[in-house]
Tab-separated table of C-alpha atoms in Angstrom:
chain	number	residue	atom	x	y	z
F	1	UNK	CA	-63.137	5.633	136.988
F	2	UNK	CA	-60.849	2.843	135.480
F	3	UNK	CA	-61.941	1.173	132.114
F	4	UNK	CA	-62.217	-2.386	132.011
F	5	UNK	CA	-58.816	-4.311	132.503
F	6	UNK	CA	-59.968	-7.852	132.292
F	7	UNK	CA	-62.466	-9.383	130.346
F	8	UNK	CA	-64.249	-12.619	131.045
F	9	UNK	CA	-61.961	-15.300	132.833
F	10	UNK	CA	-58.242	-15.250	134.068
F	11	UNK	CA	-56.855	-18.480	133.275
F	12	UNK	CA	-53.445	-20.250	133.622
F	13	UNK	CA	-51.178	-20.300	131.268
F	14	UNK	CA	-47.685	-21.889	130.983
F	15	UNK	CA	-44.894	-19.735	130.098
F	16	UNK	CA	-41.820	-20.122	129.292
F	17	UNK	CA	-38.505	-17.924	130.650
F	18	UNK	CA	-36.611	-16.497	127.922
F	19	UNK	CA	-34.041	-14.318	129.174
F	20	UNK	CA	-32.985	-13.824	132.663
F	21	UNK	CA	-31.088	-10.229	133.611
F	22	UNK	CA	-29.363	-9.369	136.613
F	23	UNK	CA	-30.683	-5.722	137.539
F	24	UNK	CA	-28.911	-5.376	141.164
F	25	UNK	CA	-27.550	-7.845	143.448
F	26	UNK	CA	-31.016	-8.172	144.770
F	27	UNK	CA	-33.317	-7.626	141.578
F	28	UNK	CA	-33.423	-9.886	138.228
F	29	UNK	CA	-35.719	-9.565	135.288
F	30	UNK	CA	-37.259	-12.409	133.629
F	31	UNK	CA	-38.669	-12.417	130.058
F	32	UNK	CA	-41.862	-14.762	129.815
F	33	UNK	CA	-42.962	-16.054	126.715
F	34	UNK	CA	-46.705	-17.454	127.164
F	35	UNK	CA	-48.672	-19.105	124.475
F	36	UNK	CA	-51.790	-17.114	124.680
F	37	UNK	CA	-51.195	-13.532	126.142
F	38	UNK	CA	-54.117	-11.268	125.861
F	39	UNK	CA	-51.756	-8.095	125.627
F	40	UNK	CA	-51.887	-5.984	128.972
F	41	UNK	CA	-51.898	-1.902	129.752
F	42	UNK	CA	-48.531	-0.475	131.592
F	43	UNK	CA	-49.154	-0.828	135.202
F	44	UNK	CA	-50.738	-4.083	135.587
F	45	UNK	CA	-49.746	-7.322	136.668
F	46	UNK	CA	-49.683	-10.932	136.968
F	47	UNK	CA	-50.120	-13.708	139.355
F	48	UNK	CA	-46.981	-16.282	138.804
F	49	UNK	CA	-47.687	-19.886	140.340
F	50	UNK	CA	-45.247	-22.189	141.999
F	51	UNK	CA	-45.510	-25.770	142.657
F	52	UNK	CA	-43.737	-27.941	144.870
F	53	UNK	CA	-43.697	-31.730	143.969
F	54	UNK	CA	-46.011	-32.735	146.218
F	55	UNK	CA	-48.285	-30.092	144.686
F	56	UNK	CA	-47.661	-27.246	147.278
F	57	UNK	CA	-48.611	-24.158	145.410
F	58	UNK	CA	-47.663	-20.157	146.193
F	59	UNK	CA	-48.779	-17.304	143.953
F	60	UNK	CA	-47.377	-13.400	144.023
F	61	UNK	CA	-48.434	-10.772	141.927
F	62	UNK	CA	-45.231	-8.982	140.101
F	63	UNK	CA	-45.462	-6.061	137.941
F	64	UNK	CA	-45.227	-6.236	133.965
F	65	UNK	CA	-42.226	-4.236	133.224
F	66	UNK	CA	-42.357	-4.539	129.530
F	67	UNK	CA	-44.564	-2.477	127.549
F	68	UNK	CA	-47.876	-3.125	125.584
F	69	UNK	CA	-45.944	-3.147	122.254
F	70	UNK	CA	-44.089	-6.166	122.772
F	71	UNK	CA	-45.470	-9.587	122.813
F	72	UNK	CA	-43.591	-11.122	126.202
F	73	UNK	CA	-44.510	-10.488	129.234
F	74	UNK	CA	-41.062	-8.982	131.344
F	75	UNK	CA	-41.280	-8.693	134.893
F	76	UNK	CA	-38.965	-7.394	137.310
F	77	UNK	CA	-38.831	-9.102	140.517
F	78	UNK	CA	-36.764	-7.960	143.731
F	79	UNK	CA	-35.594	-10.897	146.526
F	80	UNK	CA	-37.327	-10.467	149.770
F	81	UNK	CA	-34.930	-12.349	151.889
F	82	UNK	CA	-37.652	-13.368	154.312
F	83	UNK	CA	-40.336	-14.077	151.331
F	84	UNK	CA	-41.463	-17.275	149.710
F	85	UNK	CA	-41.437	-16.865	146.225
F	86	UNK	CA	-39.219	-13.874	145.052
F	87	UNK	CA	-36.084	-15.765	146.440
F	88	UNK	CA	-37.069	-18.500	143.990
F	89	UNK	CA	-37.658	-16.185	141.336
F	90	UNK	CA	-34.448	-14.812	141.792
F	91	UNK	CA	-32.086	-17.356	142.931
F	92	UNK	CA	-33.631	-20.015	141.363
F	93	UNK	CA	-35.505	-19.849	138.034
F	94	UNK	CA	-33.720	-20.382	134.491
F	95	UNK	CA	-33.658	-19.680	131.490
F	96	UNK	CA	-36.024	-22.404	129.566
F	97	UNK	CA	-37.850	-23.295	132.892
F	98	UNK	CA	-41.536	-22.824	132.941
F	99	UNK	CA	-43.988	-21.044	134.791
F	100	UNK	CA	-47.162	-20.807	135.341
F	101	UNK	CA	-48.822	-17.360	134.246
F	102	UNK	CA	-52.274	-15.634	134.502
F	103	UNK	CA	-52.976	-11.614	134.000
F	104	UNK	CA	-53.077	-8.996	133.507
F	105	UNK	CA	-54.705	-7.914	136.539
F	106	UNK	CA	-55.788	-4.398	137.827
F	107	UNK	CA	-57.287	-1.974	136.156
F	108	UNK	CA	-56.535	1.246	137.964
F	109	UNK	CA	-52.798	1.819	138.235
F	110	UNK	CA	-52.441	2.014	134.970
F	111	UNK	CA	-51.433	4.808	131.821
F	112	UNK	CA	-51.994	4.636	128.243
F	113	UNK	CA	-51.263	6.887	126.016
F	114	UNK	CA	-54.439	8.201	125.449
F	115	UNK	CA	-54.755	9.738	128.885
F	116	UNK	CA	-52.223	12.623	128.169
F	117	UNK	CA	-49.882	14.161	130.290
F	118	UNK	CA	-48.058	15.552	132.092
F	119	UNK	CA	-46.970	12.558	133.733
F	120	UNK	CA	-45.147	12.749	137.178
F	121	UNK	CA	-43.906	9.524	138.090
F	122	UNK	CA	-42.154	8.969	141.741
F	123	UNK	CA	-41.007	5.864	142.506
F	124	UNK	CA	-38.766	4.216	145.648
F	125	UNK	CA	-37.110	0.807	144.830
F	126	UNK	CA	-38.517	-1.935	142.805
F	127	UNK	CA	-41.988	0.828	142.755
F	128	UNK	CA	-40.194	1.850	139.735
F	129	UNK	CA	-41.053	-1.105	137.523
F	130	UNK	CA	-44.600	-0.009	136.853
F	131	UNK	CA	-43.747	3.278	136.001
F	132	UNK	CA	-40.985	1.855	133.588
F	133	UNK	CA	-43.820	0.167	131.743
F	134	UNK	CA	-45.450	3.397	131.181
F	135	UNK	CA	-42.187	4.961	130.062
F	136	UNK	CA	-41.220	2.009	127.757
F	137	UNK	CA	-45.173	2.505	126.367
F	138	UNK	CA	-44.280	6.436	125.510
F	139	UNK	CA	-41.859	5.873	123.590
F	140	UNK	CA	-42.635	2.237	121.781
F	141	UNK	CA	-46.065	4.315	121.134
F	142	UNK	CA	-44.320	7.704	119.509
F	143	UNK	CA	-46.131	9.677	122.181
F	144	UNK	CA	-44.716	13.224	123.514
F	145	UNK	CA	-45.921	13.501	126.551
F	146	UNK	CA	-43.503	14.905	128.873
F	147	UNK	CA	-42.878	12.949	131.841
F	148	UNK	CA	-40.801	13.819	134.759
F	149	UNK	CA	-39.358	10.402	136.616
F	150	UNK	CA	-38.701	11.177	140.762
F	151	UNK	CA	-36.517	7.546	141.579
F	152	UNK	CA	-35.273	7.054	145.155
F	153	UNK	CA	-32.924	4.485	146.282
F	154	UNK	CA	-30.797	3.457	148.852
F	155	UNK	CA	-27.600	3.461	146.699
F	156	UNK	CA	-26.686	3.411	143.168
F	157	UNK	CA	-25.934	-0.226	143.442
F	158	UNK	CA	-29.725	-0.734	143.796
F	159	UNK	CA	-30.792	1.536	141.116
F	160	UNK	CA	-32.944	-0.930	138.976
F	161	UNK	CA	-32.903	0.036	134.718
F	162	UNK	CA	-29.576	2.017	135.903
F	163	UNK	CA	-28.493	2.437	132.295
F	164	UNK	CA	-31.258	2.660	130.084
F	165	UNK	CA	-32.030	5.772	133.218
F	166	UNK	CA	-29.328	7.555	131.981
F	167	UNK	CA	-30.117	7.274	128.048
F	168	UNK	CA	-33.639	8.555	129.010
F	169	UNK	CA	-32.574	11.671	131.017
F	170	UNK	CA	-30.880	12.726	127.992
F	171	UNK	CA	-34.146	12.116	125.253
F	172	UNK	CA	-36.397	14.911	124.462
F	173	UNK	CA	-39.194	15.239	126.989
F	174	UNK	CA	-38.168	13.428	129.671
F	175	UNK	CA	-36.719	13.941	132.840
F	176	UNK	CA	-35.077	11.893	135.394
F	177	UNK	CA	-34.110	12.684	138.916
F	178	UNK	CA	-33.052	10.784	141.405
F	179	UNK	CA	-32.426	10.719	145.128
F	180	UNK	CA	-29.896	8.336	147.544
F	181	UNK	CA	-31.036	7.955	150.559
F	182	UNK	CA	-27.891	6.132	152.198
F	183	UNK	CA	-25.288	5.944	150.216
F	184	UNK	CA	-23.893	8.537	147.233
F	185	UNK	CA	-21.427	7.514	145.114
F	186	UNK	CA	-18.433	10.037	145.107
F	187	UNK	CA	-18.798	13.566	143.747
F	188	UNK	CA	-22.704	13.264	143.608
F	189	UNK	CA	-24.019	16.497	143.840
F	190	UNK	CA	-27.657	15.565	143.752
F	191	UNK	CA	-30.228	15.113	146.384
F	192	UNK	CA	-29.169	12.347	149.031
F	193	UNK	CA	-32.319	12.251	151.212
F	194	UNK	CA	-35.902	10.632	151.272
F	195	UNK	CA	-38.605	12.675	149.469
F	196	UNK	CA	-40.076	15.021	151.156
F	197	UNK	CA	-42.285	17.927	150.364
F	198	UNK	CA	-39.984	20.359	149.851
F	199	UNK	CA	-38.055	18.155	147.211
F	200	UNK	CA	-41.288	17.427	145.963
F	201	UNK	CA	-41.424	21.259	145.633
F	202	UNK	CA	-38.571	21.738	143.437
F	203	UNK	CA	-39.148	18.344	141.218
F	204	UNK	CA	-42.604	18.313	141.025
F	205	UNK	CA	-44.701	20.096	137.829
F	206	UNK	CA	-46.808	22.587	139.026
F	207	UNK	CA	-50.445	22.183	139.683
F	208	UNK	CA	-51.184	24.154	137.049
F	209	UNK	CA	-49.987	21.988	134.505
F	210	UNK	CA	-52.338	19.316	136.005
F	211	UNK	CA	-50.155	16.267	135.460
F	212	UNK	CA	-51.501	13.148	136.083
F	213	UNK	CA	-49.206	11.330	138.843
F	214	UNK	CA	-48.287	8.036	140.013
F	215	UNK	CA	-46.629	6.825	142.805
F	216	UNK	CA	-44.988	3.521	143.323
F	217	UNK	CA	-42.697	2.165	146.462
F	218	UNK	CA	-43.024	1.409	149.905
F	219	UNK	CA	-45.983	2.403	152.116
F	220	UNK	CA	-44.270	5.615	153.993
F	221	UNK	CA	-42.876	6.822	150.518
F	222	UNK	CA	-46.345	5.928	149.152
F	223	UNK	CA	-48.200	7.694	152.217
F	224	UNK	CA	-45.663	10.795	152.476
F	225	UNK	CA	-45.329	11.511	148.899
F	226	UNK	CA	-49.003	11.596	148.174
F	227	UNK	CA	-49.901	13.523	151.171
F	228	UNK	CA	-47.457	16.143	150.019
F	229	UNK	CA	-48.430	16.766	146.164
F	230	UNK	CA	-52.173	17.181	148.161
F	231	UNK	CA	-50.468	20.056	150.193
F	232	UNK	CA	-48.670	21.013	147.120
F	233	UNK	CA	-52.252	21.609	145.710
F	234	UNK	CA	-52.609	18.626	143.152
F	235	UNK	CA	-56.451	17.327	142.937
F	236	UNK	CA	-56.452	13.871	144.648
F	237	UNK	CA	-58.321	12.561	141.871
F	238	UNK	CA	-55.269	13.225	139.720
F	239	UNK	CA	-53.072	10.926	141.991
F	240	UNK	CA	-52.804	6.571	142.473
F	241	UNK	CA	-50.825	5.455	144.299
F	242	UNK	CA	-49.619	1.556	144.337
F	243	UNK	CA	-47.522	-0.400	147.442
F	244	UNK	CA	-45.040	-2.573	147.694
F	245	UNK	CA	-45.562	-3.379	151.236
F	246	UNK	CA	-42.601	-5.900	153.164
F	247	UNK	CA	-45.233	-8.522	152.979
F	248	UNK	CA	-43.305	-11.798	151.365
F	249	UNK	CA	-44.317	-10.893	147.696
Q	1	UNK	CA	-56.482	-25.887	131.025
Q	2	UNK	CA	-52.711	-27.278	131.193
Q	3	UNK	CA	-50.805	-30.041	132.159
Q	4	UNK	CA	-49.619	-29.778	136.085
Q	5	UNK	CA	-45.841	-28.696	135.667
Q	6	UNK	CA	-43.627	-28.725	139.012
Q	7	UNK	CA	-40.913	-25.664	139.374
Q	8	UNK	CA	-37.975	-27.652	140.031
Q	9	UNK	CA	-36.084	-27.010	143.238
Q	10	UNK	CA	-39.078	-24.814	144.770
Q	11	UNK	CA	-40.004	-26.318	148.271
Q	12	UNK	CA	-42.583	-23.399	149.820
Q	13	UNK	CA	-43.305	-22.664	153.058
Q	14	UNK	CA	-45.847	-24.733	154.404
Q	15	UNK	CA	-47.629	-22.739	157.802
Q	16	UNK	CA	-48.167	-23.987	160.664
Q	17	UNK	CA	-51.623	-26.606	160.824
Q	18	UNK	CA	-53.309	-24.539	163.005
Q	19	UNK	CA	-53.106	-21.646	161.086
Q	20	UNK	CA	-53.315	-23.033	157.822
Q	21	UNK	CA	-57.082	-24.255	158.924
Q	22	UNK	CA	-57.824	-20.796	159.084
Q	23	UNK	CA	-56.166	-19.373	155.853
Q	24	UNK	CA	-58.640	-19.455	152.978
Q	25	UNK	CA	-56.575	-20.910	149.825
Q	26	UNK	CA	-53.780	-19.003	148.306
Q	27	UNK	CA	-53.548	-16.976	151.242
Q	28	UNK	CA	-50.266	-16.835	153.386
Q	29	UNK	CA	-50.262	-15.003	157.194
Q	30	UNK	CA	-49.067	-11.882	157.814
Q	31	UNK	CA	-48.018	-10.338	161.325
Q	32	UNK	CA	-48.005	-6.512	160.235
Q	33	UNK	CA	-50.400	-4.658	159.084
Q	34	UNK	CA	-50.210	-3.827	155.121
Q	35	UNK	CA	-51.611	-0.602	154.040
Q	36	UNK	CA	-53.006	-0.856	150.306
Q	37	UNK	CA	-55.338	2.478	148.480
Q	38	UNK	CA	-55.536	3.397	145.596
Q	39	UNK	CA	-54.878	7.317	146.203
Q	40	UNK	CA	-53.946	9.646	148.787
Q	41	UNK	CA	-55.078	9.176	151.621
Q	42	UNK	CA	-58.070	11.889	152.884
Q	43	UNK	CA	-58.257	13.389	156.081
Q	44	UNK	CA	-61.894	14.936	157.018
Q	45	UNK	CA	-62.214	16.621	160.245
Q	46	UNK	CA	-64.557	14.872	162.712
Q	47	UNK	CA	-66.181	17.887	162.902
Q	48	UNK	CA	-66.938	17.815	158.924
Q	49	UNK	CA	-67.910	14.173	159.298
Q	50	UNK	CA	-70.964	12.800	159.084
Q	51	UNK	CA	-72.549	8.822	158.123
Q	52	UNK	CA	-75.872	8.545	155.879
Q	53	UNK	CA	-77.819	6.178	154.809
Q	54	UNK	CA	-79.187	6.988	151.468
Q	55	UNK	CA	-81.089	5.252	148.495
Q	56	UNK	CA	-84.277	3.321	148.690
Q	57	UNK	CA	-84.840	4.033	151.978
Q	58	UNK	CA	-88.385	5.476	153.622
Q	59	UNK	CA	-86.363	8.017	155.505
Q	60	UNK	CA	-82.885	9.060	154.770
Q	61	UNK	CA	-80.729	8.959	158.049
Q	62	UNK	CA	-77.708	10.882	158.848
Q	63	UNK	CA	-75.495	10.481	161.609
Q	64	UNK	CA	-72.820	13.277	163.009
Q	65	UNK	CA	-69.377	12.052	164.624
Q	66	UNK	CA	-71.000	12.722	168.143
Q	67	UNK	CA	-74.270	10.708	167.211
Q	68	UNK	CA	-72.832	8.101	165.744
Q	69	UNK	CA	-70.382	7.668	168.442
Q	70	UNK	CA	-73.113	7.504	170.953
Q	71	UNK	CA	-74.577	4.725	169.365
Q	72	UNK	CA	-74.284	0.808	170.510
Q	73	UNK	CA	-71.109	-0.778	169.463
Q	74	UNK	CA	-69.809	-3.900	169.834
Q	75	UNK	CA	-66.185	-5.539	169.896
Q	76	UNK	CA	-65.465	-8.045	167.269
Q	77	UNK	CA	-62.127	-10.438	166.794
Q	78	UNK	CA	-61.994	-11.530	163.122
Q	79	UNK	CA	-59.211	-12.824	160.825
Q	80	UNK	CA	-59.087	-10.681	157.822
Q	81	UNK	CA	-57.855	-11.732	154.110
Q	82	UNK	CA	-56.504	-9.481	151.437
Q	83	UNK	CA	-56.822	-10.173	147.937
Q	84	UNK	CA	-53.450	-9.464	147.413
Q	85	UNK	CA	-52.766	-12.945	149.225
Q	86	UNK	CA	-51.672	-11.660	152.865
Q	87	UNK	CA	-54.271	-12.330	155.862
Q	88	UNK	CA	-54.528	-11.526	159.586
Q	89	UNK	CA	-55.765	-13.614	162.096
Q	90	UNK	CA	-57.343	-12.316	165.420
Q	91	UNK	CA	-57.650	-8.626	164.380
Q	92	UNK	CA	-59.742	-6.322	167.094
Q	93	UNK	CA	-61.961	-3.681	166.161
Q	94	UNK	CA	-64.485	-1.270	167.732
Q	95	UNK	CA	-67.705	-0.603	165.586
Q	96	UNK	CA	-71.382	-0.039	165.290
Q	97	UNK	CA	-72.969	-3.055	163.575
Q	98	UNK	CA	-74.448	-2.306	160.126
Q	99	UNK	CA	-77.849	-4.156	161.848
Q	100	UNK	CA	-78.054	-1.236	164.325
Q	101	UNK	CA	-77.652	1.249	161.711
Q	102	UNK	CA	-80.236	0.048	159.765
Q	103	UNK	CA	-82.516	-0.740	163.304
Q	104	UNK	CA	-86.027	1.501	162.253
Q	105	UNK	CA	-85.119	1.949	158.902
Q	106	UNK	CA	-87.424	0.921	156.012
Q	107	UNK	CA	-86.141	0.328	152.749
Q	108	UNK	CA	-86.894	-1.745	149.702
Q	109	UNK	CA	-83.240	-2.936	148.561
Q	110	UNK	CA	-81.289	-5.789	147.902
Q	111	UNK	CA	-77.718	-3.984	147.404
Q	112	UNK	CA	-75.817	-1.596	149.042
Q	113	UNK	CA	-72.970	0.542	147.956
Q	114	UNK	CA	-70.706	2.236	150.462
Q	115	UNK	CA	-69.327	5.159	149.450
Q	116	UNK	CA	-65.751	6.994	150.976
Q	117	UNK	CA	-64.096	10.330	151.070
Q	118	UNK	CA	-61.663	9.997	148.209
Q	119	UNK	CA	-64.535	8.478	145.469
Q	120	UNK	CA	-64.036	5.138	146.754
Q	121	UNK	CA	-66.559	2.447	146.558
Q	122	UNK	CA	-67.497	-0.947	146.741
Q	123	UNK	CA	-70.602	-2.701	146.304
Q	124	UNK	CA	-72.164	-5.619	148.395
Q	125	UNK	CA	-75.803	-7.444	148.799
Q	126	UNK	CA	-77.523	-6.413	151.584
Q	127	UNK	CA	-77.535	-9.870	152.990
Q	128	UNK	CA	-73.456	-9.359	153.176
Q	129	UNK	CA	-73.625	-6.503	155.685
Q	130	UNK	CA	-76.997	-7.355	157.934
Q	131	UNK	CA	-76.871	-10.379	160.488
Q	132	UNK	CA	-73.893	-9.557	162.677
Q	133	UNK	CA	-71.886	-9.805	159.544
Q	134	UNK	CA	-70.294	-5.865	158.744
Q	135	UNK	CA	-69.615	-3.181	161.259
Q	136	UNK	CA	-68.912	0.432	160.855
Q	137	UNK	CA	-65.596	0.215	162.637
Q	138	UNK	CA	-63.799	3.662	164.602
Q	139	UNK	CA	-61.086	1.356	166.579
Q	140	UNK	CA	-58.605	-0.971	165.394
Q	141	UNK	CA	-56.628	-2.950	168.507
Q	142	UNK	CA	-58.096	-0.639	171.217
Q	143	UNK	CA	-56.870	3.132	169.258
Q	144	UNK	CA	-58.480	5.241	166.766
Q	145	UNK	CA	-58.376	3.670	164.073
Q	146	UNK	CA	-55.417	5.633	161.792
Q	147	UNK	CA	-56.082	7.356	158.911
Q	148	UNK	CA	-53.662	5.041	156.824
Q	149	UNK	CA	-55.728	2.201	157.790
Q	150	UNK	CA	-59.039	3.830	156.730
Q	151	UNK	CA	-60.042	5.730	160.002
Q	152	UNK	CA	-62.008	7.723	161.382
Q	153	UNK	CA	-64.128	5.089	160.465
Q	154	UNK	CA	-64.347	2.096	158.128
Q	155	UNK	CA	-66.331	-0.479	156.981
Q	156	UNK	CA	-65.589	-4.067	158.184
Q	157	UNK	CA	-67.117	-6.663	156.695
Q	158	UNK	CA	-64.411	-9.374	157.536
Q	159	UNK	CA	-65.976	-12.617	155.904
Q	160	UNK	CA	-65.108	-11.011	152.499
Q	161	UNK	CA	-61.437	-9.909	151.182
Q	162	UNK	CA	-60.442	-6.597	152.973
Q	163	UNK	CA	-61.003	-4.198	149.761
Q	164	UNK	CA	-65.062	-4.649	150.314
Q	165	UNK	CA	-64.292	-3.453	154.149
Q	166	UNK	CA	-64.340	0.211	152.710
Q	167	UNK	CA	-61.671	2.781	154.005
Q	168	UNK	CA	-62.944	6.145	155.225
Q	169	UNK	CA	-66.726	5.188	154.508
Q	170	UNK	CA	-69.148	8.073	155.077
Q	171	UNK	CA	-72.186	5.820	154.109
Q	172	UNK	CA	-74.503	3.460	152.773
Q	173	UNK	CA	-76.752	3.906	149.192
Q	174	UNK	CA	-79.059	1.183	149.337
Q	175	UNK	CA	-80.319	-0.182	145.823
Q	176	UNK	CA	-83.063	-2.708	143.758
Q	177	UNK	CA	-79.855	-3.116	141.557
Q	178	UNK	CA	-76.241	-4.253	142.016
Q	179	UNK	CA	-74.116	-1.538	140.954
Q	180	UNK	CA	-70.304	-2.582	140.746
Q	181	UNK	CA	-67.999	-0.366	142.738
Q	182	UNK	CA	-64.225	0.553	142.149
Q	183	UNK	CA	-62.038	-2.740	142.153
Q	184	UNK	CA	-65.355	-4.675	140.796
Q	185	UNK	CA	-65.454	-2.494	137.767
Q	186	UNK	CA	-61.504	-2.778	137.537
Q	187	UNK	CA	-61.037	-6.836	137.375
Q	188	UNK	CA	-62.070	-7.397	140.640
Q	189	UNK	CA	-64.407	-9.798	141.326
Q	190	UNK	CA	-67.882	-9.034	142.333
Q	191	UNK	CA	-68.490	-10.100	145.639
Q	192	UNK	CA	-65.603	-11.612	146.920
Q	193	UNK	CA	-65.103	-14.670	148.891
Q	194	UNK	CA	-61.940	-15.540	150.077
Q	195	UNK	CA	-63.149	-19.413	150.848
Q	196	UNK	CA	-63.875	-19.455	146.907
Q	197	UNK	CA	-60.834	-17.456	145.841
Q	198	UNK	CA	-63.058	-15.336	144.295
Q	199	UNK	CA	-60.445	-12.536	143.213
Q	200	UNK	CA	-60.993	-11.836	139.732
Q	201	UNK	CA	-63.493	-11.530	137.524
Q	202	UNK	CA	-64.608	-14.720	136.244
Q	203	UNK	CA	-62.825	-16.623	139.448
């Protein structure tokens, strides 16, 4: 089971927005520089508080992007058009605002480097930005462990970390594939549908190499993806899974 | 602690009052139905299933599909609350009540822990799940309950956030001693009241 993630009491903190970077039309990341952070593991999170002036508050967990080995906190934050916060977060916030800040949280989803590998790493949408932390952590950390990155979007134009993608799928190690579900751009000869089993099939490591796997995206990729390295013959125990459900994050 | 700081143009979304009197803090509503695990999702054949009740009890009991089915249950409208903010309100389930499960049984225990297919578990006093408080629910909105939503059968113990309402439960280890489960041992807090935002540890 998980070690511990948090010790003792999650407090408040006020942090501070550094940098601000359009990912997509729809996703920005925000650097966070807080006065007290505790460091984190990849694959955690934080709770980020909002308050009206008549003291209305709303909190949303967001995933830490940014790996252990740097001291701010970078998360990656998609607008839900319907939500209450991320349009805030993305429309909104500036650089040199503040925010308050408490984490990291969870202690499950979550890879250091000590685990080992293989890692297998499928994501759909923003359910990358986890697994980017992990990434970021194997190489900031000088670990080898191969990892093999499964990415689906709906187009390129929503491919979130589209360029530092492409300097990883050429680095020693690691492998990136990716899938377009609606639209390809022109000449792409690579897979253009959802993931399914038999993509998982040709993608996936083998059982036998008993690679420690992590999925992150929407509930049916979630769902369908981890039922299908099961049927592959992958130990359940081997797979954790984390949602990003359409429910106003 | 620090100084109350406002985020300058952010207005909210206040609900409705006679929903927000039901929301415990830091919770907003919800009208679908968010699926959150931790893992794949396990399928056991009702044939294959089975419910125990294990621990420090007199006489360990053990229930097939078939005989647990045929016991008493009840139907129960709750609002639920998940710790990852989101709550539902007026949720319908099917279940056997944990009371009728434990009807004849002697034990010695303060704690249980409910353990799943899939390694999952969470822990809760006895006093959480006895009293018309926590079901062993089979139906969610008048179906079988889905296997994405924790079926054939889940806990439900609806006064507490939704991960202590154990998907795919196969049973109940009754203890002397609290023994922290799967999200308590991973930040979570220990026994989780949504009325005292009691998410994480320490909260």
């Amino acid at each position: 089971m998980a070690g511990t993630a948090v010790l003792g009491r999650l407090t408040w903190q006020v942090g501070r927005v550094v940098n601000s970077m359009v990912e997509t039309p729809r996703v920005k990341s925000l650097t966070l520089e807080l006065p007290a952070w505790g460091g984190h593991r990849a694959g955690q999170h934080v709770d980020l508080r909002l308050t009206a002036e008549d003291g209305y508050q709303a909190v949303r967990s967001y995933s830490i992007a940014s790996p252990p080995e740097v001291g701010s906190v970078v998360v990656t934050v998609e607008r839900l058009d319907d939500g209450e916060v991320s349009p805030y977060l993305v429309d909104e916030l500036r650089v040199d605002d503040q925010i308050e800040v408490r984490g990291p949280i969870g202690g499950y989803f979550v890879w250091e480097i000590s685990q080992g590998g293989p890692l297998f790493l499928v994501s759909g949408g923003s359910g990358i930005v986890p697994l980017m932390a992990m990434i970021r952590h194997r190489l900031a950390g000088g670990s080898e462990v191969p990892i093999m990155l499964l990415y689906s979007s709906r187009s390129h134009d929503d491919v979130i970390y589209g360029t530092e993608l492409e300097a990883l799928a050429a680095m020693e190690g690691i492998r990136v594939v990716q899938t377009y579900t609606r639209v390809q751009p022109p000449g792409w000869e690579g897979y253009s549908r959802r993931i399914d089993e038999s993509l998982l099939g040709d993608v996936a490591p083998p059982p036998g190499e008993r690679p420690l796997i992590y999925i992150c995206g929407p509930t049916a990729l979630v769902e369908g993806v981890a039922s299908s390295m099961v049927a592959l013959g992958h130990e359940p125990t081997r797979i954790k899974t984390e949602r990003f459900g359409p429910t106003g994050r | 602690m620090c100084a109350r700081i406002f985020s300058r143009g952010f207005h909210g979304r206040r609900q409705e009052p006679e929903d927000a009197s039901r929301l415990p803090p830091g919770q907003y509503l919800v009208r679908d139905f968010p699926v959150l695990s931790a893992g794949p999702t396990p399928r056991t054949p009702l044939e294959r299933w089975d419910f125990s009740l294990s621990g420090e009890v007199g006489q360990p009991r053990r229930w097939t599909w078939d005989e647990f089915r045929a016991l008493p249950s009840e139907f129960v409208t709750r609002d639920i609350h998940c710790v990852t903010r989101w709550s539902k309100l007026d949720t319908l389930w099917e279940g056997v009540s944990v009371d009728t499960l434990l009807d004849g049984v002697e034990y010695d225990a303060e704690y249980v822990v409910a353990f799943c297919d899939g390694g999952y578990t969470t822990n809760l006093p006895l006093e959480d799940v006895t009293g018309g408080k926590a079901w062993v629910a089979f139906s969610y909105n008048g179906e079988p309950l889905e296997a994405a939503h924790g079926g054939p059968a889940r806990l439900l113990v609806p006064h507490l956030y939704f991960w202590k309402s154990a998907k795919w439960v196969r049973g109940l280890t009754l203890s002397g001693h609290d023994e922290p489960g799967f999200w308590e041992s991973a930040g979570y807090h220990n026994r989780g009241d949504p009325w005292q935002e009691q998410r994480y540890w320490g909260d």
